[in-house]
C-alpha positions as YAML, in Angstrom:
chain: A
units: angstrom
residues:
- id: 1
  name: MET
  ca: [0.00, 0.00, 0.00]
- id: 2
  name: THR
  ca: [2.79, 2.41, 0.80]
- id: 3
  name: GLY
  ca: [4.39, 1.63, -2.57]
- id: 4
  name: LEU
  ca: [1.17, 2.73, -4.27]
- id: 5
  name: ILE
  ca: [1.06, 5.93, -2.24]
- id: 6
  name: ALA
  ca: [4.73, 6.63, -3.01]
- id: 7
  name: ALA
  ca: [4.15, 6.04, -6.72]
- id: 8
  name: LEU
  ca: [1.12, 8.33, -6.67]
- id: 9
  name: ALA
  ca: [3.11, 11.02, -4.83]
- id: 10
  name: ARG
  ca: [5.92, 10.75, -7.41]
- id: 11
  name: LEU
  ca: [3.38, 10.99, -10.23]
- id: 12
  name: LEU
  ca: [1.65, 14.05, -8.81]
- id: 13
  name: GLY
  ca: [4.63, 15.71, -7.18]
- id: 14
  name: GLY
  ca: [7.28, 14.97, -9.76]
- id: 15
  name: GLY
  ca: [9.56, 13.40, -7.14]
- id: 16
  name: LEU
  ca: [10.47, 16.79, -5.67]
- id: 17
  name: ALA
  ca: [10.62, 15.48, -2.11]
- id: 18
  name: GLN
  ca: [12.98, 12.67, -3.08]
- id: 19
  name: GLN
  ca: [15.15, 15.10, -5.03]
- id: 20
  name: LEU
  ca: [15.33, 17.46, -2.05]
- id: 21
  name: ARG
  ca: [16.25, 14.60, 0.24]
- id: 22
  name: ALA
  ca: [18.99, 13.44, -2.14]
- id: 23
  name: ALA
  ca: [20.32, 17.00, -2.37]
- id: 24
  name: TYR
  ca: [20.46, 17.35, 1.42]
- id: 25
  name: GLU
  ca: [22.20, 13.98, 1.68]
- id: 26
  name: ALA
  ca: [24.70, 15.09, -0.97]
- id: 27
  name: LYS
  ca: [25.35, 18.24, 1.05]
- id: 28
  name: LEU
  ca: [26.00, 16.20, 4.20]
- id: 29
  name: ALA
  ca: [28.24, 13.76, 2.33]
- id: 30
  name: ALA
  ca: [30.19, 16.47, 0.50]
- id: 31
  name: ALA
  ca: [33.92, 15.82, 0.70]
- id: 32
  name: ASN
  ca: [35.01, 19.34, -0.21]
- id: 33
  name: ASP
  ca: [33.68, 22.88, -0.54]
- id: 34
  name: ARG
  ca: [33.02, 22.52, -4.26]
- id: 35
  name: ASP
  ca: [30.65, 19.59, -3.74]
- id: 36
  name: ARG
  ca: [28.98, 21.32, -0.78]
- id: 37
  name: ILE
  ca: [28.40, 24.52, -2.79]
- id: 38
  name: ALA
  ca: [26.99, 22.52, -5.72]
- id: 39
  name: ALA
  ca: [24.63, 20.72, -3.34]
- id: 40
  name: GLU
  ca: [23.56, 24.01, -1.77]
- id: 41
  name: GLN
  ca: [22.81, 25.46, -5.21]
- id: 42
  name: ARG
  ca: [20.75, 22.37, -6.05]
- id: 43
  name: ILE
  ca: [18.85, 22.69, -2.78]
- id: 44
  name: ALA
  ca: [18.14, 26.37, -3.47]
- id: 45
  name: GLN
  ca: [16.87, 25.50, -6.95]
- id: 46
  name: LEU
  ca: [14.59, 22.74, -5.64]
- id: 47
  name: GLU
  ca: [13.26, 24.93, -2.84]
- id: 48
  name: ALA
  ca: [12.46, 27.66, -5.40]
- id: 49
  name: ILE
  ca: [10.52, 25.12, -7.46]
- id: 50
  name: GLN
  ca: [8.68, 24.04, -4.34]
- id: 51
  name: ARG
  ca: [7.78, 27.66, -3.44]
- id: 52
  name: THR
  ca: [6.52, 28.22, -7.00]
- id: 53
  name: ARG
  ca: [4.30, 25.14, -6.80]
- id: 54
  name: ILE
  ca: [2.90, 26.19, -3.45]
- id: 55
  name: ALA
  ca: [2.24, 29.74, -4.66]
- id: 56
  name: GLY
  ca: [0.47, 28.48, -7.78]
- id: 57
  name: SER
  ca: [-1.75, 25.98, -6.01]
- id: 58
  name: GLY
  ca: [-5.02, 26.81, -4.38]
- id: 59
  name: ARG
  ca: [-6.30, 29.24, -6.97]
- id: 60
  name: TRP
  ca: [-9.71, 27.64, -7.22]
- id: 61
  name: SER
  ca: [-11.16, 30.59, -9.10]
- id: 62
  name: LEU
  ca: [-8.93, 29.59, -12.01]
- id: 63
  name: GLU
  ca: [-8.53, 25.84, -11.51]
- id: 64
  name: ILE
  ca: [-12.23, 24.90, -11.43]
- id: 65
  name: PRO
  ca: [-13.20, 26.55, -14.75]
- id: 66
  name: CYS
  ca: [-10.07, 25.12, -16.40]
- id: 67
  name: PHE
  ca: [-10.91, 21.66, -15.11]
- id: 68
  name: ILE
  ca: [-14.51, 21.90, -16.33]
- id: 69
  name: ALA
  ca: [-13.46, 23.12, -19.78]
- id: 70
  name: GLY
  ca: [-10.74, 20.50, -20.05]
- id: 71
  name: ALA
  ca: [-12.98, 17.66, -18.89]
- id: 72
  name: ALA
  ca: [-15.77, 18.67, -21.28]
- id: 73
  name: ALA
  ca: [-13.41, 19.00, -24.25]
- id: 74
  name: THR
  ca: [-11.66, 15.73, -23.47]
- id: 75
  name: GLY
  ca: [-14.95, 13.89, -22.95]
- id: 76
  name: HIS
  ca: [-16.35, 15.15, -26.23]
- id: 77
  name: PHE
  ca: [-13.16, 14.25, -28.07]
- id: 78
  name: ALA
  ca: [-13.22, 10.75, -26.54]
- id: 79
  name: LEU
  ca: [-16.83, 10.28, -27.66]
- id: 80
  name: VAL
  ca: [-15.98, 11.43, -31.18]
- id: 81
  name: VAL
  ca: [-13.14, 8.91, -31.32]
- id: 82
  name: TYR
  ca: [-15.36, 6.15, -29.88]
- id: 83
  name: ALA
  ca: [-18.10, 6.90, -32.42]
- id: 84
  name: SER
  ca: [-15.61, 6.39, -35.25]
- id: 85
  name: THR
  ca: [-14.57, 2.92, -34.08]
- id: 86
  name: PRO
  ca: [-16.26, -0.32, -35.13]
- id: 87
  name: PHE
  ca: [-17.11, -0.97, -31.45]
- id: 88
  name: ALA
  ca: [-19.66, 1.84, -31.35]
- id: 89
  name: PRO
  ca: [-23.30, 0.70, -31.57]
- id: 90
  name: PRO
  ca: [-25.08, 1.32, -34.88]
- id: 91
  name: GLY
  ca: [-26.55, 4.80, -35.07]
- id: 92
  name: PHE
  ca: [-24.27, 6.20, -32.33]
- id: 93
  name: VAL
  ca: [-23.29, 9.61, -33.70]
- id: 94
  name: VAL
  ca: [-21.46, 12.46, -32.01]
- id: 95
  name: HIS
  ca: [-21.48, 15.68, -33.95]
- id: 96
  name: LYS
  ca: [-18.51, 17.98, -34.05]
- id: 97
  name: LEU
  ca: [-18.67, 21.35, -32.39]
- id: 98
  name: PRO
  ca: [-19.58, 24.52, -34.35]
- id: 99
  name: ALA
  ca: [-16.89, 26.43, -36.24]
- id: 100
  name: PRO
  ca: [-14.85, 28.36, -33.67]
- id: 101
  name: MET
  ca: [-15.46, 25.87, -30.86]
- id: 102
  name: ASP
  ca: [-13.82, 22.94, -32.63]
- id: 103
  name: GLU
  ca: [-10.54, 24.86, -32.81]
- id: 104
  name: TYR
  ca: [-10.86, 25.82, -29.15]
- id: 105
  name: GLN
  ca: [-11.38, 22.18, -28.25]
- id: 106
  name: GLY
  ca: [-8.12, 21.21, -29.88]
- id: 107
  name: ALA
  ca: [-6.28, 24.04, -28.15]
- id: 108
  name: ILE
  ca: [-7.70, 23.08, -24.77]
- id: 109
  name: ILE
  ca: [-6.74, 19.45, -25.13]
- id: 110
  name: LEU
  ca: [-3.27, 20.39, -26.38]
- id: 111
  name: SER
  ca: [-2.75, 22.80, -23.49]
- id: 112
  name: PHE
  ca: [-3.76, 20.21, -20.90]
- id: 113
  name: PHE
  ca: [-1.98, 17.17, -22.24]
- id: 114
  name: GLY
  ca: [0.59, 18.33, -24.77]
- id: 115
  name: LEU
  ca: [2.00, 21.20, -22.76]
- id: 116
  name: SER
  ca: [1.88, 19.21, -19.53]
- id: 117
  name: LEU
  ca: [3.92, 16.50, -21.21]
- id: 118
  name: ALA
  ca: [6.38, 19.07, -22.57]
- id: 119
  name: ALA
  ca: [6.70, 20.70, -19.14]
- id: 120
  name: ALA
  ca: [7.37, 17.32, -17.54]
- id: 121
  name: GLY
  ca: [10.03, 16.62, -20.16]
- id: 122
  name: VAL
  ca: [11.73, 19.96, -19.59]
- id: 123
  name: ARG
  ca: [11.53, 19.45, -15.84]
- id: 124
  name: ALA
  ca: [13.12, 16.00, -16.19]
- id: 125
  name: LEU
  ca: [15.92, 17.38, -18.34]
- id: 126
  name: THR
  ca: [16.67, 20.28, -16.02]
- id: 127
  name: MET
  ca: [16.60, 18.11, -12.88]
- id: 128
  name: ARG
  ca: [19.28, 15.75, -14.20]
- id: 129
  name: ARG
  ca: [21.99, 18.41, -14.20]
...
């Protein structure tokens, strides 16, 4: 059970706590000033990321409408894809959205999934240094 909770925390938190712990351990195990300074810089960077995450969370006035728009767009897109498969029952039709809304739907889905994936990739690349 704790393995599942740890995996879920890594998925949602990006492993920031483990990275901070490793940075503090590296600082304690530093053999010289150069290693200690590098570990302190890494700790400062991770703590800045943590402060940014904390400052950005809890803005329900923005998060709830974004979640509703994203869930609606993703649900509609999933139904459109399902309706085009041979598994859909006969006569099951999902119409596309009107002209400007269909472009918005693509932008919403891209911003939620595509940009989140890109941000995770950039975060993974910058954390390895």
